[in-house]
Coordinates of N, CA, C and O in Angstrom, one line a residue:
M1 N -48.2 -13.2 35.0 CA -48.2 -12.4 33.8 C -49.5 -12.6 33.0 O -50.0 -13.6 32.9
K2 N -49.9 -11.5 32.5 CA -51.2 -11.4 31.7 C -51.0 -10.7 30.4 O -50.4 -9.6 30.4
F3 N -51.4 -11.3 29.3 CA -51.2 -10.8 28.0 C -52.5 -10.5 27.3 O -53.4 -11.3 27.3
L4 N -52.6 -9.4 26.6 CA -53.6 -9.1 25.7 C -53.1 -9.5 24.3 O -52.1 -9.1 23.9
V5 N -53.9 -10.3 23.6 CA -53.5 -10.8 22.3 C -54.4 -10.2 21.2 O -55.7 -10.4 21.3
L6 N -53.8 -9.5 20.3 CA -54.5 -8.9 19.2 C -54.0 -9.4 17.9 O -52.8 -9.6 17.7
S7 N -54.8 -9.5 16.9 CA -54.4 -9.8 15.6 C -55.2 -9.1 14.5 O -56.4 -8.7 14.8
D8 N -54.6 -9.0 13.4 CA -55.3 -8.5 12.2 C -56.1 -7.2 12.5 O -57.3 -7.0 12.3
I9 N -55.3 -6.2 12.9 CA -55.8 -4.8 13.2 C -56.1 -4.1 11.8 O -57.1 -3.4 11.7
H10 N -55.3 -4.3 10.8 CA -55.5 -3.8 9.5 C -55.8 -2.3 9.4 O -56.6 -1.8 8.7
G11 N -55.1 -1.6 10.3 CA -55.3 -0.1 10.3 C -56.5 0.5 10.9 O -56.7 1.7 10.8
S12 N -57.3 -0.3 11.6 CA -58.5 0.2 12.3 C -58.2 0.8 13.6 O -58.1 0.1 14.6
A13 N -57.9 2.1 13.6 CA -57.6 2.8 14.9 C -58.8 2.7 15.9 O -58.6 2.5 17.1
S14 N -60.0 2.8 15.4 CA -61.2 2.8 16.3 C -61.3 1.4 17.0 O -61.6 1.4 18.2
C15 N -61.1 0.3 16.2 CA -61.2 -1.0 16.9 C -60.1 -1.2 17.8 O -60.3 -1.8 18.9
L16 N -58.9 -0.8 17.5 CA -57.8 -0.9 18.4 C -58.0 -0.1 19.6 O -57.7 -0.6 20.7
E17 N -58.5 1.1 19.5 CA -58.8 1.9 20.7 C -59.8 1.2 21.6 O -59.7 1.2 22.8
T18 N -60.8 0.6 21.0 CA -61.9 -0.1 21.8 C -61.2 -1.3 22.6 O -61.4 -1.4 23.8
A19 N -60.4 -2.1 21.9 CA -59.8 -3.2 22.5 C -58.9 -2.8 23.6 O -58.9 -3.4 24.7
L20 N -58.1 -1.8 23.4 CA -57.1 -1.3 24.4 C -57.9 -0.7 25.6 O -57.5 -1.0 26.7
A21 N -58.9 0.0 25.4 CA -59.7 0.6 26.5 C -60.3 -0.4 27.3 O -60.4 -0.3 28.5
T22 N -60.7 -1.5 26.7 CA -61.4 -2.6 27.4 C -60.5 -3.4 28.2 O -60.8 -3.8 29.4
F23 N -59.3 -3.7 27.7 CA -58.4 -4.8 28.3 C -57.0 -4.3 28.8 O -56.5 -4.9 29.7
E24 N -56.5 -3.2 28.2 CA -55.1 -2.9 28.5 C -54.8 -2.7 29.9 O -53.7 -3.1 30.4
K25 N -55.6 -2.1 30.7 CA -55.3 -1.7 32.1 C -55.1 -3.0 32.9 O -54.4 -2.9 33.9
D26 N -55.6 -4.1 32.5 CA -55.5 -5.3 33.3 C -54.3 -6.2 32.8 O -54.1 -7.3 33.3
C27 N -53.6 -5.8 31.7 CA -52.6 -6.7 31.1 C -51.2 -6.1 31.2 O -51.1 -4.9 31.2
D28 N -50.3 -7.0 31.3 CA -48.9 -6.6 31.5 C -48.2 -6.4 30.1 O -47.2 -5.6 30.0
A29 N -48.6 -7.1 29.1 CA -48.0 -7.0 27.8 C -49.0 -7.2 26.7 O -50.1 -7.8 26.9
L30 N -48.6 -6.9 25.5 CA -49.4 -7.1 24.3 C -48.7 -8.1 23.4 O -47.5 -7.9 23.0
I31 N -49.4 -9.1 22.9 CA -48.9 -10.0 21.9 C -49.7 -9.6 20.6 O -50.9 -9.7 20.6
L32 N -48.9 -9.2 19.6 CA -49.6 -8.8 18.3 C -49.2 -9.9 17.3 O -48.0 -10.1 17.0
C33 N -50.2 -10.4 16.6 CA -50.0 -11.5 15.6 C -49.9 -11.0 14.2 O -50.2 -11.8 13.3
G34 N -49.7 -9.7 13.9 CA -49.4 -9.3 12.6 C -50.6 -8.6 11.9 O -51.7 -8.6 12.5
D35 N -50.3 -8.1 10.8 CA -51.3 -7.3 9.9 C -51.7 -6.0 10.7 O -52.9 -5.9 11.1
Y36 N -50.8 -5.1 10.9 CA -51.0 -3.9 11.7 C -51.7 -2.8 10.9 O -52.7 -2.3 11.4
L37 N -51.2 -2.4 9.8 CA -51.6 -1.2 9.2 C -52.4 -1.4 7.8 O -53.4 -0.7 7.6
N38 N -51.9 -2.3 7.0 CA -52.4 -2.5 5.7 C -53.7 -3.4 5.7 O -53.6 -4.4 6.4
H39 N -54.7 -3.0 5.0 CA -55.9 -3.8 5.0 C -55.8 -5.0 4.0 O -56.6 -6.0 4.1
G40 N -54.9 -5.0 3.1 CA -54.7 -6.1 2.2 C -55.6 -6.0 1.0 O -56.7 -5.4 1.0
P41 N -55.2 -6.6 -0.2 CA -55.9 -6.5 -1.4 C -57.3 -7.2 -1.4 O -58.1 -6.9 -2.2
R42 N -57.5 -8.2 -0.5 CA -58.7 -9.0 -0.5 C -59.7 -8.5 0.5 O -60.8 -9.0 0.5
N43 N -59.3 -7.5 1.3 CA -60.2 -7.0 2.4 C -60.7 -5.6 2.1 O -60.0 -4.8 1.4
P44 N -61.9 -5.3 2.5 CA -62.4 -3.9 2.4 C -61.6 -3.1 3.4 O -61.0 -3.6 4.3
L45 N -61.8 -1.7 3.3 CA -61.2 -0.9 4.4 C -62.0 -1.1 5.6 O -63.3 -1.1 5.6
P46 N -61.4 -1.4 6.7 CA -62.1 -1.6 8.0 C -62.7 -0.3 8.6 O -62.2 0.8 8.2
E47 N -63.6 -0.5 9.4 CA -64.2 0.6 10.2 C -63.1 1.4 10.9 O -62.2 0.7 11.5
G48 N -63.1 2.7 10.9 CA -62.1 3.5 11.6 C -60.7 3.4 11.0 O -59.8 3.6 11.7
W49 N -60.6 3.1 9.7 CA -59.3 2.9 9.1 C -58.5 4.2 9.2 O -58.9 5.2 8.6
D50 N -57.4 4.2 9.9 CA -56.5 5.4 10.0 C -55.1 4.8 10.4 O -54.8 4.6 11.6
T51 N -54.3 4.6 9.4 CA -53.0 4.0 9.6 C -52.1 4.8 10.5 O -51.4 4.3 11.3
K52 N -52.1 6.1 10.4 CA -51.3 7.0 11.2 C -51.7 6.9 12.6 O -50.8 6.8 13.5
K53 N -52.9 7.0 12.9 CA -53.4 6.9 14.3 C -53.1 5.5 14.9 O -52.7 5.3 16.0
T54 N -53.3 4.4 14.1 CA -53.0 3.1 14.5 C -51.6 3.0 14.9 O -51.2 2.4 15.9
A55 N -50.7 3.5 14.0 CA -49.2 3.5 14.3 C -48.9 4.2 15.6 O -48.2 3.8 16.5
E56 N -49.6 5.4 15.8 CA -49.4 6.2 17.1 C -49.8 5.4 18.3 O -49.1 5.4 19.3
L57 N -50.9 4.7 18.2 CA -51.4 3.9 19.3 C -50.5 2.8 19.7 O -50.2 2.5 20.9
L58 N -50.0 2.1 18.7 CA -49.1 1.0 18.9 C -47.7 1.5 19.4 O -47.1 1.0 20.3
N59 N -47.2 2.6 18.7 CA -45.9 3.1 19.1 C -45.8 3.6 20.6 O -44.8 3.4 21.3
A60 N -46.9 4.1 21.1 CA -47.0 4.5 22.5 C -46.9 3.4 23.5 O -46.6 3.6 24.6
R61 N -47.0 2.1 23.0 CA -47.0 1.0 23.8 C -45.8 0.0 23.5 O -45.8 -1.1 23.8
K62 N -44.8 0.5 22.8 CA -43.8 -0.3 22.2 C -43.0 -1.1 23.3 O -42.6 -2.2 23.0
E63 N -42.9 -0.6 24.5 CA -42.2 -1.3 25.5 C -43.0 -2.6 26.0 O -42.4 -3.5 26.6
K64 N -44.3 -2.6 25.7 CA -45.1 -3.8 26.1 C -45.4 -4.8 25.0 O -46.1 -5.8 25.2
I65 N -44.9 -4.5 23.8 CA -45.3 -5.3 22.6 C -44.3 -6.4 22.3 O -43.1 -6.2 22.3
L66 N -44.9 -7.6 22.1 CA -44.2 -8.8 21.5 C -45.0 -9.1 20.2 O -46.2 -9.2 20.3
C67 N -44.3 -9.2 19.1 CA -45.0 -9.2 17.9 C -44.3 -10.0 16.8 O -43.1 -10.4 16.9
V68 N -45.1 -10.3 15.7 CA -44.6 -11.0 14.5 C -45.1 -10.3 13.3 O -46.1 -9.4 13.3
R69 N -44.6 -10.6 12.1 CA -45.0 -10.1 10.8 C -46.2 -10.8 10.3 O -46.2 -12.1 10.3
G70 N -47.1 -10.1 9.8 CA -48.3 -10.7 9.1 C -48.0 -10.7 7.6 O -47.1 -10.0 7.1
N71 N -48.9 -11.3 6.8 CA -48.7 -11.4 5.4 C -49.0 -10.0 4.7 O -48.6 -9.8 3.6
C72 N -49.6 -9.1 5.4 CA -49.9 -7.7 4.9 C -48.9 -6.7 5.4 O -49.0 -5.5 5.1
D73 N -47.9 -7.1 6.2 CA -46.9 -6.2 6.7 C -45.6 -6.2 5.9 O -45.2 -7.3 5.3
S74 N -45.0 -5.1 5.8 CA -43.8 -4.9 4.9 C -42.8 -3.9 5.5 O -43.1 -3.3 6.6
E75 N -41.7 -3.7 4.9 CA -40.8 -2.7 5.3 C -41.4 -1.3 5.5 O -41.0 -0.6 6.4
V76 N -42.3 -0.9 4.7 CA -42.9 0.4 4.8 C -43.7 0.5 6.2 O -43.7 1.6 6.8
D77 N -44.3 -0.6 6.6 CA -44.9 -0.6 7.9 C -43.9 -0.3 9.1 O -44.2 0.4 10.0
E78 N -42.8 -1.0 9.0 CA -41.8 -0.8 10.0 C -41.2 0.6 10.0 O -40.7 1.1 11.0
M79 N -41.4 1.3 8.9 CA -40.9 2.7 8.8 C -41.9 3.6 9.7 O -41.5 4.6 10.2
M80 N -43.1 3.2 9.8 CA -44.1 3.9 10.6 C -44.1 3.4 12.1 O -44.5 4.2 12.9
L81 N -43.8 2.2 12.3 CA -43.8 1.6 13.7 C -42.4 1.8 14.3 O -41.4 1.5 13.6
T82 N -42.4 2.1 15.6 CA -41.1 2.3 16.2 C -40.6 1.1 17.0 O -39.9 1.2 18.0
F83 N -41.1 -0.1 16.6 CA -40.6 -1.4 17.2 C -40.5 -2.4 16.1 O -41.1 -2.2 15.0
P84 N -39.6 -3.4 16.2 CA -39.4 -4.3 15.2 C -40.6 -5.2 15.0 O -41.1 -5.8 16.0
C85 N -41.1 -5.3 13.8 CA -42.4 -6.1 13.6 C -42.3 -7.0 12.4 O -43.3 -7.5 11.9
L86 N -41.1 -7.3 11.9 CA -41.0 -8.1 10.7 C -40.5 -9.6 10.9 O -40.1 -10.2 9.9
N87 N -40.4 -10.0 12.2 CA -40.0 -11.4 12.4 C -41.1 -12.4 12.1 O -42.3 -12.1 12.4
A88 N -40.8 -13.5 11.5 CA -41.8 -14.5 11.1 C -42.4 -15.1 12.4 O -43.6 -15.5 12.3
Y89 N -41.7 -15.3 13.4 CA -42.2 -15.8 14.7 C -41.4 -15.3 15.9 O -40.3 -14.8 15.7
T90 N -42.0 -15.5 17.0 CA -41.3 -15.3 18.3 C -41.7 -16.3 19.3 O -42.8 -17.0 19.1
T91 N -40.9 -16.5 20.3 CA -41.3 -17.5 21.4 C -41.2 -16.8 22.7 O -40.4 -15.8 22.9
I92 N -42.0 -17.2 23.6 CA -42.1 -16.7 25.0 C -41.9 -17.9 25.9 O -42.5 -18.9 25.6
A93 N -41.0 -17.8 26.9 CA -40.8 -18.9 27.8 C -41.3 -18.4 29.2 O -40.9 -17.4 29.7
L94 N -42.2 -19.2 29.8 CA -42.6 -19.0 31.1 C -42.2 -20.2 32.0 O -42.2 -21.3 31.5
P95 N -41.9 -19.9 33.3 CA -41.5 -21.0 34.1 C -42.6 -22.0 34.3 O -43.8 -21.6 34.3
S96 N -42.3 -23.3 34.4 CA -43.3 -24.3 34.7 C -42.6 -25.4 35.6 O -41.4 -25.4 35.7
P97 N -43.4 -26.2 36.2 CA -42.8 -27.3 37.1 C -41.8 -28.2 36.4 O -40.9 -28.7 37.0
S98 N -42.0 -28.3 35.0 CA -41.1 -29.2 34.3 C -39.9 -28.4 33.6 O -39.2 -29.0 32.8
G99 N -39.8 -27.1 33.9 CA -38.7 -26.3 33.3 C -39.3 -25.0 32.7 O -39.4 -24.0 33.4
I100 N -39.8 -25.1 31.4 CA -40.4 -23.9 30.9 C -41.7 -24.3 30.1 O -41.9 -25.4 29.7
R101 N -42.6 -23.3 30.1 CA -43.8 -23.5 29.2 C -43.6 -22.5 28.1 O -43.3 -21.3 28.2
R102 N -43.6 -23.1 26.9 CA -43.3 -22.3 25.7 C -44.6 -21.8 25.0 O -45.6 -22.5 24.9
I103 N -44.5 -20.5 24.6 CA -45.6 -20.0 23.8 C -44.9 -19.6 22.4 O -43.9 -18.9 22.4
F104 N -45.5 -20.1 21.4 CA -44.9 -19.8 20.0 C -45.9 -18.9 19.3 O -47.1 -19.3 19.2
V105 N -45.5 -17.8 18.8 CA -46.4 -16.8 18.2 C -45.9 -16.7 16.7 O -44.8 -16.4 16.4
H106 N -46.9 -16.8 15.8 CA -46.7 -16.6 14.4 C -48.0 -16.0 13.8 O -49.0 -16.0 14.4
H107 N -47.9 -15.5 12.6 CA -49.1 -14.9 12.0 C -50.1 -16.0 11.5 O -51.3 -15.9 11.7
G108 N -49.6 -17.1 11.0 CA -50.4 -18.2 10.6 C -50.4 -18.5 9.1 O -51.0 -19.5 8.7
H109 N -49.6 -17.7 8.3 CA -49.6 -18.0 6.9 C -48.4 -18.8 6.4 O -48.4 -19.2 5.2
L110 N -47.4 -19.0 7.2 CA -46.2 -19.7 6.8 C -46.1 -21.1 7.3 O -45.5 -21.9 6.6
Y111 N -46.6 -21.4 8.5 CA -46.3 -22.7 9.1 C -47.6 -23.5 9.3 O -48.5 -23.0 9.9
T112 N -47.6 -24.8 8.8 CA -48.7 -25.6 9.0 C -48.7 -26.3 10.4 O -47.7 -26.3 11.0
R113 N -49.8 -26.8 10.8 CA -49.9 -27.6 12.0 C -48.9 -28.7 12.0 O -48.3 -29.0 13.0
E114 N -48.8 -29.4 10.9 CA -47.9 -30.5 10.8 C -46.4 -30.1 11.0 O -45.7 -30.7 11.7
K115 N -46.0 -29.0 10.4 CA -44.7 -28.4 10.6 C -44.5 -28.0 12.1 O -43.4 -28.4 12.7
L116 N -45.5 -27.4 12.7 CA -45.3 -26.9 14.1 C -45.3 -28.1 15.0 O -44.5 -28.2 16.0
A117 N -46.0 -29.2 14.7 CA -46.0 -30.4 15.6 C -44.7 -31.1 15.5 O -44.2 -31.6 16.5
S118 N -44.0 -31.0 14.4 CA -42.7 -31.6 14.2 C -41.6 -30.7 14.9 O -40.5 -31.2 15.3
W119 N -41.8 -29.4 15.0 CA -40.8 -28.5 15.5 C -40.9 -28.3 17.0 O -39.8 -28.2 17.7
L120 N -42.1 -28.2 17.5 CA -42.3 -27.7 18.9 C -42.4 -28.7 19.9 O -43.0 -29.8 19.7
P121 N -41.9 -28.5 21.2 CA -42.0 -29.5 22.2 C -43.5 -29.6 22.7 O -44.3 -28.6 22.5
K122 N -43.8 -30.7 23.3 CA -45.2 -30.9 23.7 C -45.6 -29.8 24.7 O -44.7 -29.2 25.4
D123 N -46.8 -29.6 24.8 CA -47.4 -28.6 25.7 C -47.1 -27.1 25.3 O -47.1 -26.2 26.2
T124 N -46.7 -26.9 24.1 CA -46.5 -25.5 23.6 C -47.9 -24.9 23.2 O -48.7 -25.6 22.6
L125 N -48.1 -23.7 23.6 CA -49.2 -22.9 23.2 C -48.8 -22.2 21.9 O -47.9 -21.4 21.9
V126 N -49.6 -22.5 20.8 CA -49.3 -21.9 19.5 C -50.4 -20.8 19.3 O -51.6 -21.0 19.2
I127 N -49.9 -19.5 19.1 CA -50.8 -18.4 18.9 C -50.6 -17.9 17.4 O -49.5 -17.7 17.0
S128 N -51.7 -17.7 16.8 CA -51.6 -17.2 15.4 C -52.8 -16.3 15.1 O -53.8 -16.3 15.9
G129 N -52.8 -15.7 14.0 CA -53.9 -14.9 13.5 C -54.2 -15.3 12.1 O -54.4 -16.5 11.8
H130 N -54.2 -14.4 11.1 CA -54.3 -14.6 9.7 C -55.7 -14.9 9.2 O -56.2 -14.3 8.2
T131 N -56.3 -15.9 9.8 CA -57.6 -16.4 9.2 C -58.8 -15.5 9.6 O -59.9 -15.6 9.0
H132 N -58.6 -14.6 10.6 CA -59.7 -13.8 11.2 C -60.8 -14.6 11.8 O -61.9 -14.2 11.9
V133 N -60.5 -15.9 12.1 CA -61.4 -16.8 12.7 C -60.9 -17.3 14.1 O -59.7 -17.7 14.2
T134 N -61.7 -17.2 15.1 CA -61.3 -17.6 16.4 C -61.1 -19.1 16.5 O -61.8 -19.9 16.0
V135 N -60.0 -19.5 17.2 CA -59.7 -20.9 17.5 C -59.2 -21.1 18.9 O -58.3 -20.2 19.3
L136 N -59.6 -22.1 19.6 CA -59.1 -22.4 20.9 C -59.3 -23.9 21.1 O -60.4 -24.4 21.4
E137 N -58.2 -24.7 20.8 CA -58.4 -26.1 20.8 C -57.0 -26.8 21.0 O -56.0 -26.3 20.6
K138 N -57.1 -28.0 21.6 CA -55.9 -28.8 21.8 C -55.9 -29.8 20.6 O -56.9 -30.3 20.2
D139 N -54.7 -30.0 20.0 CA -54.6 -30.9 18.9 C -53.3 -31.7 19.2 O -52.2 -31.1 19.0
G140 N -53.3 -32.9 19.5 CA -52.1 -33.7 19.9 C -51.5 -33.1 21.1 O -52.2 -32.9 22.1
D141 N -50.2 -32.8 21.1 CA -49.5 -32.2 22.2 C -49.5 -30.7 22.3 O -48.9 -30.1 23.2
L142 N -50.1 -30.1 21.3 CA -50.1 -28.6 21.2 C -51.5 -28.0 21.4 O -52.5 -28.7 21.1
C143 N -51.5 -26.8 21.9 CA -52.8 -26.0 22.0 C -52.7 -24.9 21.0 O -51.7 -24.2 21.0
Y144 N -53.8 -24.8 20.2 CA -53.8 -23.7 19.2 C -54.8 -22.6 19.6 O -55.9 -22.9 20.0
F145 N -54.4 -21.4 19.5 CA -55.2 -20.2 19.9 C -55.1 -19.2 18.8 O -54.0 -18.7 18.4
N146 N -56.2 -18.8 18.2 CA -56.3 -17.7 17.3 C -57.3 -16.7 17.9 O -58.5 -17.1 18.1
P147 N -56.9 -15.5 18.2 CA -57.9 -14.5 18.8 C -58.9 -13.9 17.8 O -59.7 -13.1 18.2
G148 N -58.8 -14.3 16.5 CA -59.6 -13.7 15.5 C -59.1 -12.3 15.1 O -57.9 -12.0 15.2
S149 N -60.0 -11.5 14.6 CA -59.6 -10.2 14.1 C -60.3 -9.1 14.9 O -61.5 -9.2 15.1
I150 N -59.6 -8.0 15.3 CA -60.3 -6.9 15.9 C -61.0 -6.0 15.0 O -61.8 -5.2 15.4
S151 N -60.8 -6.2 13.7 CA -61.3 -5.2 12.7 C -62.1 -5.8 11.6 O -63.1 -5.2 11.1
L152 N -61.7 -7.0 11.1 CA -62.4 -7.6 9.9 C -62.7 -9.1 10.2 O -62.0 -10.0 9.6
P153 N -63.6 -9.4 11.1 CA -63.9 -10.8 11.4 C -64.4 -11.6 10.3 O -65.2 -11.0 9.4
K154 N -64.1 -12.8 10.3 CA -64.6 -13.8 9.2 C -65.2 -15.0 9.9 O -65.2 -16.1 9.4
C155 N -65.9 -14.7 11.1 CA -66.6 -15.8 11.8 C -67.7 -15.1 12.6 O -67.8 -13.9 12.7
D156 N -68.6 -15.9 13.1 CA -69.8 -15.4 13.8 C -69.5 -14.7 15.1 O -70.3 -14.0 15.7
D157 N -68.3 -14.9 15.6 CA -67.9 -14.3 16.9 C -67.8 -12.8 16.8 O -67.8 -12.1 17.9
G158 N -67.6 -12.2 15.7 CA -67.5 -10.8 15.5 C -66.0 -10.3 15.8 O -65.1 -11.1 15.6
K159 N -65.9 -9.1 16.1 CA -64.6 -8.5 16.3 C -64.1 -9.0 17.7 O -64.7 -8.7 18.7
T160 N -62.9 -9.7 17.7 CA -62.5 -10.4 18.9 C -61.0 -10.2 19.2 O -60.2 -9.7 18.3
C161 N -60.6 -10.5 20.4 CA -59.3 -10.5 20.9 C -59.1 -11.6 21.9 O -60.1 -12.2 22.3
G162 N -58.0 -11.7 22.5 CA -57.8 -12.7 23.5 C -57.0 -12.2 24.7 O -56.3 -11.2 24.7
V163 N -57.1 -13.0 25.8 CA -56.3 -12.7 27.0 C -55.7 -14.0 27.5 O -56.4 -15.0 27.5
I164 N -54.5 -14.0 27.8 CA -53.8 -15.2 28.3 C -53.2 -14.8 29.7 O -52.5 -13.8 29.8
E165 N -53.5 -15.6 30.7 CA -53.1 -15.3 32.0 C -52.4 -16.5 32.6 O -53.0 -17.6 32.6
E166 N -51.3 -16.3 33.2 CA -50.6 -17.4 33.9 C -51.3 -17.4 35.3 O -51.2 -16.5 36.1
I167 N -52.1 -18.5 35.5 CA -52.9 -18.5 36.8 C -52.1 -19.2 37.9 O -52.5 -19.1 39.1
E168 N -51.2 -20.0 37.5 CA -50.2 -20.6 38.5 C -49.0 -21.1 37.6 O -49.1 -21.1 36.4
T169 N -47.9 -21.4 38.2 CA -46.7 -21.7 37.5 C -47.0 -22.9 36.5 O -47.5 -23.9 37.0
G170 N -46.8 -22.6 35.2 CA -47.0 -23.6 34.2 C -48.4 -23.8 33.8 O -48.7 -24.7 32.9
K171 N -49.4 -23.1 34.3 CA -50.8 -23.2 33.9 C -51.3 -21.9 33.4 O -51.2 -20.8 34.0
L172 N -51.9 -21.9 32.2 CA -52.4 -20.8 31.5 C -53.9 -20.8 31.4 O -54.5 -21.8 31.0
K173 N -54.6 -19.7 31.6 CA -56.0 -19.5 31.3 C -56.0 -18.7 30.0 O -55.4 -17.6 29.9
I174 N -56.7 -19.2 29.0 CA -56.8 -18.6 27.7 C -58.3 -18.2 27.4 O -59.2 -19.1 27.6
E175 N -58.5 -16.9 27.1 CA -59.9 -16.5 26.9 C -60.0 -15.7 25.5 O -59.1 -15.0 25.1
I176 N -61.2 -15.9 24.9 CA -61.5 -15.1 23.7 C -62.7 -14.2 24.1 O -63.7 -14.7 24.7
Y177 N -62.5 -12.9 23.8 CA -63.5 -11.9 24.1 C -63.9 -11.1 22.8 O -63.1 -11.0 21.9
T178 N -65.1 -10.5 22.8 CA -65.4 -9.4 21.9 C -64.5 -8.3 22.3 O -64.1 -8.2 23.5
I179 N -64.2 -7.3 21.4 CA -63.4 -6.2 21.8 C -64.0 -5.3 22.8 O -63.4 -4.5 23.4
E180 N -65.4 -5.5 23.0 CA -66.1 -4.7 24.0 C -66.1 -5.4 25.4 O -66.5 -4.8 26.3
G181 N -65.5 -6.6 25.5 CA -65.4 -7.3 26.7 C -66.3 -8.4 27.0 O -66.3 -9.0 28.2
K182 N -67.1 -8.9 26.1 CA -67.9 -10.1 26.3 C -67.1 -11.3 26.2 O -66.6 -11.6 25.1
L183 N -67.1 -12.2 27.2 CA -66.4 -13.4 27.2 C -67.1 -14.4 26.3 O -68.3 -14.7 26.5
L184 N -66.4 -15.0 25.3 CA -67.0 -16.0 24.4 C -66.6 -17.4 24.7 O -67.4 -18.3 24.7
R185 N -65.3 -17.6 25.0 CA -64.8 -19.0 25.3 C -63.6 -18.8 26.2 O -62.8 -17.8 26.1
E186 N -63.3 -19.9 27.0 CA -62.1 -20.0 27.8 C -61.7 -21.4 28.0 O -62.5 -22.3 27.8
A187 N -60.4 -21.6 28.2 CA -59.8 -22.9 28.5 C -58.6 -22.7 29.4 O -58.0 -21.7 29.4
I188 N -58.3 -23.8 30.1 CA -57.1 -23.9 30.9 C -56.2 -24.8 30.2 O -56.6 -25.9 29.8
F189 N -54.9 -24.4 30.1 CA -53.9 -25.2 29.4 C -52.7 -25.3 30.2 O -52.2 -24.3 30.6

């Protein structure tokens, strides 16, 4: 199984199109970490801001989407999107030699690392967005992954996304790329 991980789209249809054109053909599913259409009161309008087109692009892929609500998402966004997008978190279970490998997906604004460490079993991959800053690190028994933002980056990596691939049962390769396809970092977890 191979996942394309996108976060903080903020209505940028052009950035979404670039990321999808670069990675979608090689991925089985999309993990979306929230903030789909609205740019939020603290952000400028992103390049290529077109909420209707962004919704159309996402709706065309609804069968492949696993997603959560961001802090800029609301009921009005779900009126435009044809898939449920207002859950605070979701989990994905993959087979592993010890039973299952858990992936926990949330936007990043509700749960602290301390809370997640007390909730989640060891060797869980925690995926979040929200900060618009890329993260790929192990902390205690958990691995934290933030693919950054495809539209409004707040780090030197620029506009980024991620790819997670199960390379063997229970083992994941996690990669951070620019939306144009330049590999920035990778790790095996």
